[in-house]
Amino acid sequence: MAYICLILSGAALLVNGLTLLGRIPGRDSGVFNVLIGGLQLVLCTALAVTADGSLPALLAVAGTFLFGLTYLYVGIDSLAGLGAVGLGWFCGLVAAVAVFFAAIHVVDDPVLATLWAGWAVLWTLFFVLLALGRAGLTRYTGWALVLASQTTTTVPALLGLTGNWPTGAAATAGALVVLVVVFGGAAVLTRRRPAAASTTTPGSVPA
């Protein structure tokens, strides 16, 4: 179930990245985020209920639950025009929790720890963009979302679903390279393709 939620996250991140780049209207992505976030929360709740008090299982669900709550918040924020400042501060909290998840998985699953570190950076970008109002990061964040959406969520989820979750030093090094490509590539794309005029403001765009 966790891998399915990860695929859903990949779809949400892609749509939200394209929204920040002005390719998808904010209202369209808002509806999509409500659907994705709501579905993830339902799946996470079902997993939590069947965990029977297992702390490792509940810990695994907690991270996905925060993602689902983020997307639901994003959707409601976009559709209701709430301003996104509260959403930005919530994303700051999620970024801090993501750092915690990265730390606790360093030994048992370094690839997953690396992915959590990348997600922590993404949610930190949301915090700076939405809570602190740094609109200059809009285009960079959009490209980072587009590049990270498939490489850090969909592809790992598909590997996990087929029983091929990457392990070992080489896989960890590969995951680190992916993060360099994601955040470095976003910087390159931001410089090479100047932002066109957009009617969407950062405060009304899903993260």
PDB file of N, CA and C in Angstrom, residues 38-80:
ATOM      1  N   GLY A  38      -7.026  13.096  -0.333  1.00  0.00           N
ATOM      2  CA  GLY A  38      -8.099  12.359   0.331  1.00  0.00           C
ATOM      3  C   GLY A  38      -7.904  10.864   0.223  1.00  0.00           C
ATOM      4  N   LEU A  39      -7.523  10.388  -0.969  1.00  0.00           N
ATOM      5  CA  LEU A  39      -7.313   8.956  -1.175  1.00  0.00           C
ATOM      6  C   LEU A  39      -6.149   8.448  -0.328  1.00  0.00           C
ATOM      7  N   GLN A  40      -5.068   9.223  -0.276  1.00  0.00           N
ATOM      8  CA  GLN A  40      -3.927   8.811   0.538  1.00  0.00           C
ATOM      9  C   GLN A  40      -4.297   8.737   2.013  1.00  0.00           C
ATOM     10  N   LEU A  41      -5.066   9.687   2.497  1.00  0.00           N
ATOM     11  CA  LEU A  41      -5.462   9.664   3.902  1.00  0.00           C
ATOM     12  C   LEU A  41      -6.345   8.466   4.217  1.00  0.00           C
ATOM     13  N   VAL A  42      -7.228   8.103   3.294  1.00  0.00           N
ATOM     14  CA  VAL A  42      -8.074   6.925   3.486  1.00  0.00           C
ATOM     15  C   VAL A  42      -7.207   5.658   3.556  1.00  0.00           C
ATOM     16  N   LEU A  43      -6.252   5.543   2.621  1.00  0.00           N
ATOM     17  CA  LEU A  43      -5.371   4.373   2.609  1.00  0.00           C
ATOM     18  C   LEU A  43      -4.513   4.310   3.873  1.00  0.00           C
ATOM     19  N   CYS A  44      -3.992   5.457   4.286  1.00  0.00           N
ATOM     20  CA  CYS A  44      -3.162   5.491   5.493  1.00  0.00           C
ATOM     21  C   CYS A  44      -3.964   5.135   6.738  1.00  0.00           C
ATOM     22  N   THR A  45      -5.193   5.629   6.804  1.00  0.00           N
ATOM     23  CA  THR A  45      -6.047   5.297   7.947  1.00  0.00           C
ATOM     24  C   THR A  45      -6.335   3.804   8.003  1.00  0.00           C
ATOM     25  N   ALA A  46      -6.593   3.200   6.825  1.00  0.00           N
ATOM     26  CA  ALA A  46      -6.839   1.761   6.766  1.00  0.00           C
ATOM     27  C   ALA A  46      -5.615   0.988   7.233  1.00  0.00           C
ATOM     28  N   LEU A  47      -4.417   1.440   6.812  1.00  0.00           N
ATOM     29  CA  LEU A  47      -3.183   0.778   7.239  1.00  0.00           C
ATOM     30  C   LEU A  47      -2.971   0.924   8.742  1.00  0.00           C
ATOM     31  N   ALA A  48      -3.260   2.115   9.266  1.00  0.00           N
ATOM     32  CA  ALA A  48      -3.071   2.352  10.700  1.00  0.00           C
ATOM     33  C   ALA A  48      -4.005   1.477  11.533  1.00  0.00           C
ATOM     34  N   VAL A  49      -5.237   1.312  11.065  1.00  0.00           N
ATOM     35  CA  VAL A  49      -6.205   0.496  11.789  1.00  0.00           C
ATOM     36  C   VAL A  49      -5.781  -0.963  11.817  1.00  0.00           C
ATOM     37  N   THR A  50      -5.241  -1.438  10.693  1.00  0.00           N
ATOM     38  CA  THR A  50      -4.835  -2.850  10.612  1.00  0.00           C
ATOM     39  C   THR A  50      -3.435  -3.094  11.174  1.00  0.00           C
ATOM     40  N   ALA A  51      -2.741  -2.032  11.599  1.00  0.00           N
ATOM     41  CA  ALA A  51      -1.383  -2.199  12.142  1.00  0.00           C
ATOM     42  C   ALA A  51      -1.391  -2.853  13.511  1.00  0.00           C
ATOM     43  N   ASP A  52      -2.548  -2.824  14.174  1.00  0.00           N
ATOM     44  CA  ASP A  52      -2.706  -3.480  15.474  1.00  0.00           C
ATOM     45  C   ASP A  52      -1.671  -2.997  16.494  1.00  0.00           C
ATOM     46  N   GLY A  53      -1.407  -1.699  16.465  1.00  0.00           N
ATOM     47  CA  GLY A  53      -0.495  -1.130  17.441  1.00  0.00           C
ATOM     48  C   GLY A  53       0.979  -1.320  17.163  1.00  0.00           C
ATOM     49  N   SER A  54       1.331  -1.871  16.011  1.00  0.00           N
ATOM     50  CA  SER A  54       2.739  -2.086  15.666  1.00  0.00           C
ATOM     51  C   SER A  54       3.418  -0.745  15.428  1.00  0.00           C
ATOM     52  N   LEU A  55       4.390  -0.404  16.266  1.00  0.00           N
ATOM     53  CA  LEU A  55       5.058   0.885  16.138  1.00  0.00           C
ATOM     54  C   LEU A  55       5.805   1.045  14.810  1.00  0.00           C
ATOM     55  N   PRO A  56       6.539   0.022  14.326  1.00  0.00           N
ATOM     56  CA  PRO A  56       7.195   0.173  13.014  1.00  0.00           C
ATOM     57  C   PRO A  56       6.200   0.440  11.891  1.00  0.00           C
ATOM     58  N   ALA A  57       5.053  -0.248  11.932  1.00  0.00           N
ATOM     59  CA  ALA A  57       4.039  -0.046  10.895  1.00  0.00           C
ATOM     60  C   ALA A  57       3.446   1.359  10.981  1.00  0.00           C
ATOM     61  N   LEU A  58       3.181   1.808  12.200  1.00  0.00           N
ATOM     62  CA  LEU A  58       2.623   3.152  12.383  1.00  0.00           C
ATOM     63  C   LEU A  58       3.627   4.223  11.979  1.00  0.00           C
ATOM     64  N   LEU A  59       4.911   3.970  12.241  1.00  0.00           N
ATOM     65  CA  LEU A  59       5.947   4.917  11.849  1.00  0.00           C
ATOM     66  C   LEU A  59       6.004   5.052  10.332  1.00  0.00           C
ATOM     67  N   ALA A  60       5.882   3.921   9.641  1.00  0.00           N
ATOM     68  CA  ALA A  60       5.904   3.945   8.178  1.00  0.00           C
ATOM     69  C   ALA A  60       4.700   4.693   7.619  1.00  0.00           C
ATOM     70  N   VAL A  61       3.547   4.530   8.267  1.00  0.00           N
ATOM     71  CA  VAL A  61       2.330   5.191   7.809  1.00  0.00           C
ATOM     72  C   VAL A  61       2.393   6.694   8.052  1.00  0.00           C
ATOM     73  N   ALA A  62       3.071   7.102   9.125  1.00  0.00           N
ATOM     74  CA  ALA A  62       3.088   8.514   9.521  1.00  0.00           C
ATOM     75  C   ALA A  62       3.614   9.421   8.416  1.00  0.00           C
ATOM     76  N   GLY A  63       4.701   9.008   7.767  1.00  0.00           N
ATOM     77  CA  GLY A  63       5.277   9.827   6.707  1.00  0.00           C
ATOM     78  C   GLY A  63       4.326   9.998   5.542  1.00  0.00           C
ATOM     79  N   THR A  64       3.708   8.905   5.121  1.00  0.00           N
ATOM     80  CA  THR A  64       2.767   8.968   4.010  1.00  0.00           C
ATOM     81  C   THR A  64       1.537   9.782   4.384  1.00  0.00           C
ATOM     82  N   PHE A  65       1.127   9.684   5.645  1.00  0.00           N
ATOM     83  CA  PHE A  65      -0.019  10.459   6.119  1.00  0.00           C
ATOM     84  C   PHE A  65       0.253  11.950   5.988  1.00  0.00           C
ATOM     85  N   LEU A  66       1.475  12.372   6.312  1.00  0.00           N
ATOM     86  CA  LEU A  66       1.830  13.787   6.186  1.00  0.00           C
ATOM     87  C   LEU A  66       1.789  14.243   4.736  1.00  0.00           C
ATOM     88  N   PHE A  67       2.224  13.372   3.811  1.00  0.00           N
ATOM     89  CA  PHE A  67       2.145  13.713   2.392  1.00  0.00           C
ATOM     90  C   PHE A  67       0.698  13.906   1.967  1.00  0.00           C
ATOM     91  N   GLY A  68      -0.159  12.939   2.361  1.00  0.00           N
ATOM     92  CA  GLY A  68      -1.569  13.028   1.993  1.00  0.00           C
ATOM     93  C   GLY A  68      -2.228  14.270   2.549  1.00  0.00           C
ATOM     94  N   LEU A  69      -1.897  14.603   3.805  1.00  0.00           N
ATOM     95  CA  LEU A  69      -2.461  15.797   4.413  1.00  0.00           C
ATOM     96  C   LEU A  69      -1.968  17.058   3.711  1.00  0.00           C
ATOM     97  N   THR A  70      -0.705  17.032   3.250  1.00  0.00           N
ATOM     98  CA  THR A  70      -0.179  18.171   2.489  1.00  0.00           C
ATOM     99  C   THR A  70      -0.992  18.398   1.217  1.00  0.00           C
ATOM    100  N   TYR A  71      -1.218  17.319   0.454  1.00  0.00           N
ATOM    101  CA  TYR A  71      -1.939  17.467  -0.816  1.00  0.00           C
ATOM    102  C   TYR A  71      -3.381  17.915  -0.587  1.00  0.00           C
ATOM    103  N   LEU A  72      -4.014  17.381   0.459  1.00  0.00           N
ATOM    104  CA  LEU A  72      -5.387  17.797   0.755  1.00  0.00           C
ATOM    105  C   LEU A  72      -5.421  19.270   1.140  1.00  0.00           C
ATOM    106  N   TYR A  73      -4.476  19.687   1.958  1.00  0.00           N
ATOM    107  CA  TYR A  73      -4.366  21.093   2.368  1.00  0.00           C
ATOM    108  C   TYR A  73      -4.118  21.974   1.145  1.00  0.00           C
ATOM    109  N   VAL A  74      -3.232  21.509   0.262  1.00  0.00           N
ATOM    110  CA  VAL A  74      -2.930  22.250  -0.964  1.00  0.00           C
ATOM    111  C   VAL A  74      -4.191  22.450  -1.794  1.00  0.00           C
ATOM    112  N   GLY A  75      -4.958  21.366  -1.959  1.00  0.00           N
ATOM    113  CA  GLY A  75      -6.166  21.449  -2.771  1.00  0.00           C
ATOM    114  C   GLY A  75      -7.187  22.405  -2.196  1.00  0.00           C
ATOM    115  N   ILE A  76      -7.439  22.296  -0.894  1.00  0.00           N
ATOM    116  CA  ILE A  76      -8.406  23.180  -0.242  1.00  0.00           C
ATOM    117  C   ILE A  76      -7.920  24.625  -0.295  1.00  0.00           C
ATOM    118  N   ASP A  77      -6.615  24.804  -0.053  1.00  0.00           N
ATOM    119  CA  ASP A  77      -6.039  26.146  -0.080  1.00  0.00           C
ATOM    120  C   ASP A  77      -6.206  26.793  -1.450  1.00  0.00           C
ATOM    121  N   SER A  78      -5.957  26.011  -2.491  1.00  0.00           N
ATOM    122  CA  SER A  78      -6.054  26.534  -3.849  1.00  0.00           C
ATOM    123  C   SER A  78      -7.492  26.860  -4.220  1.00  0.00           C
ATOM    124  N   LEU A  79      -8.408  25.966  -3.897  1.00  0.00           N
ATOM    125  CA  LEU A  79      -9.806  26.162  -4.283  1.00  0.00           C
ATOM    126  C   LEU A  79     -10.477  27.273  -3.473  1.00  0.00           C
ATOM    127  N   ALA A  80     -10.085  27.404  -2.202  1.00  0.00           N
ATOM    128  CA  ALA A  80     -10.715  28.397  -1.337  1.00  0.00           C
ATOM    129  C   ALA A  80      -9.966  29.727  -1.328  1.00  0.00           C
TER     130      ALA A  80
END
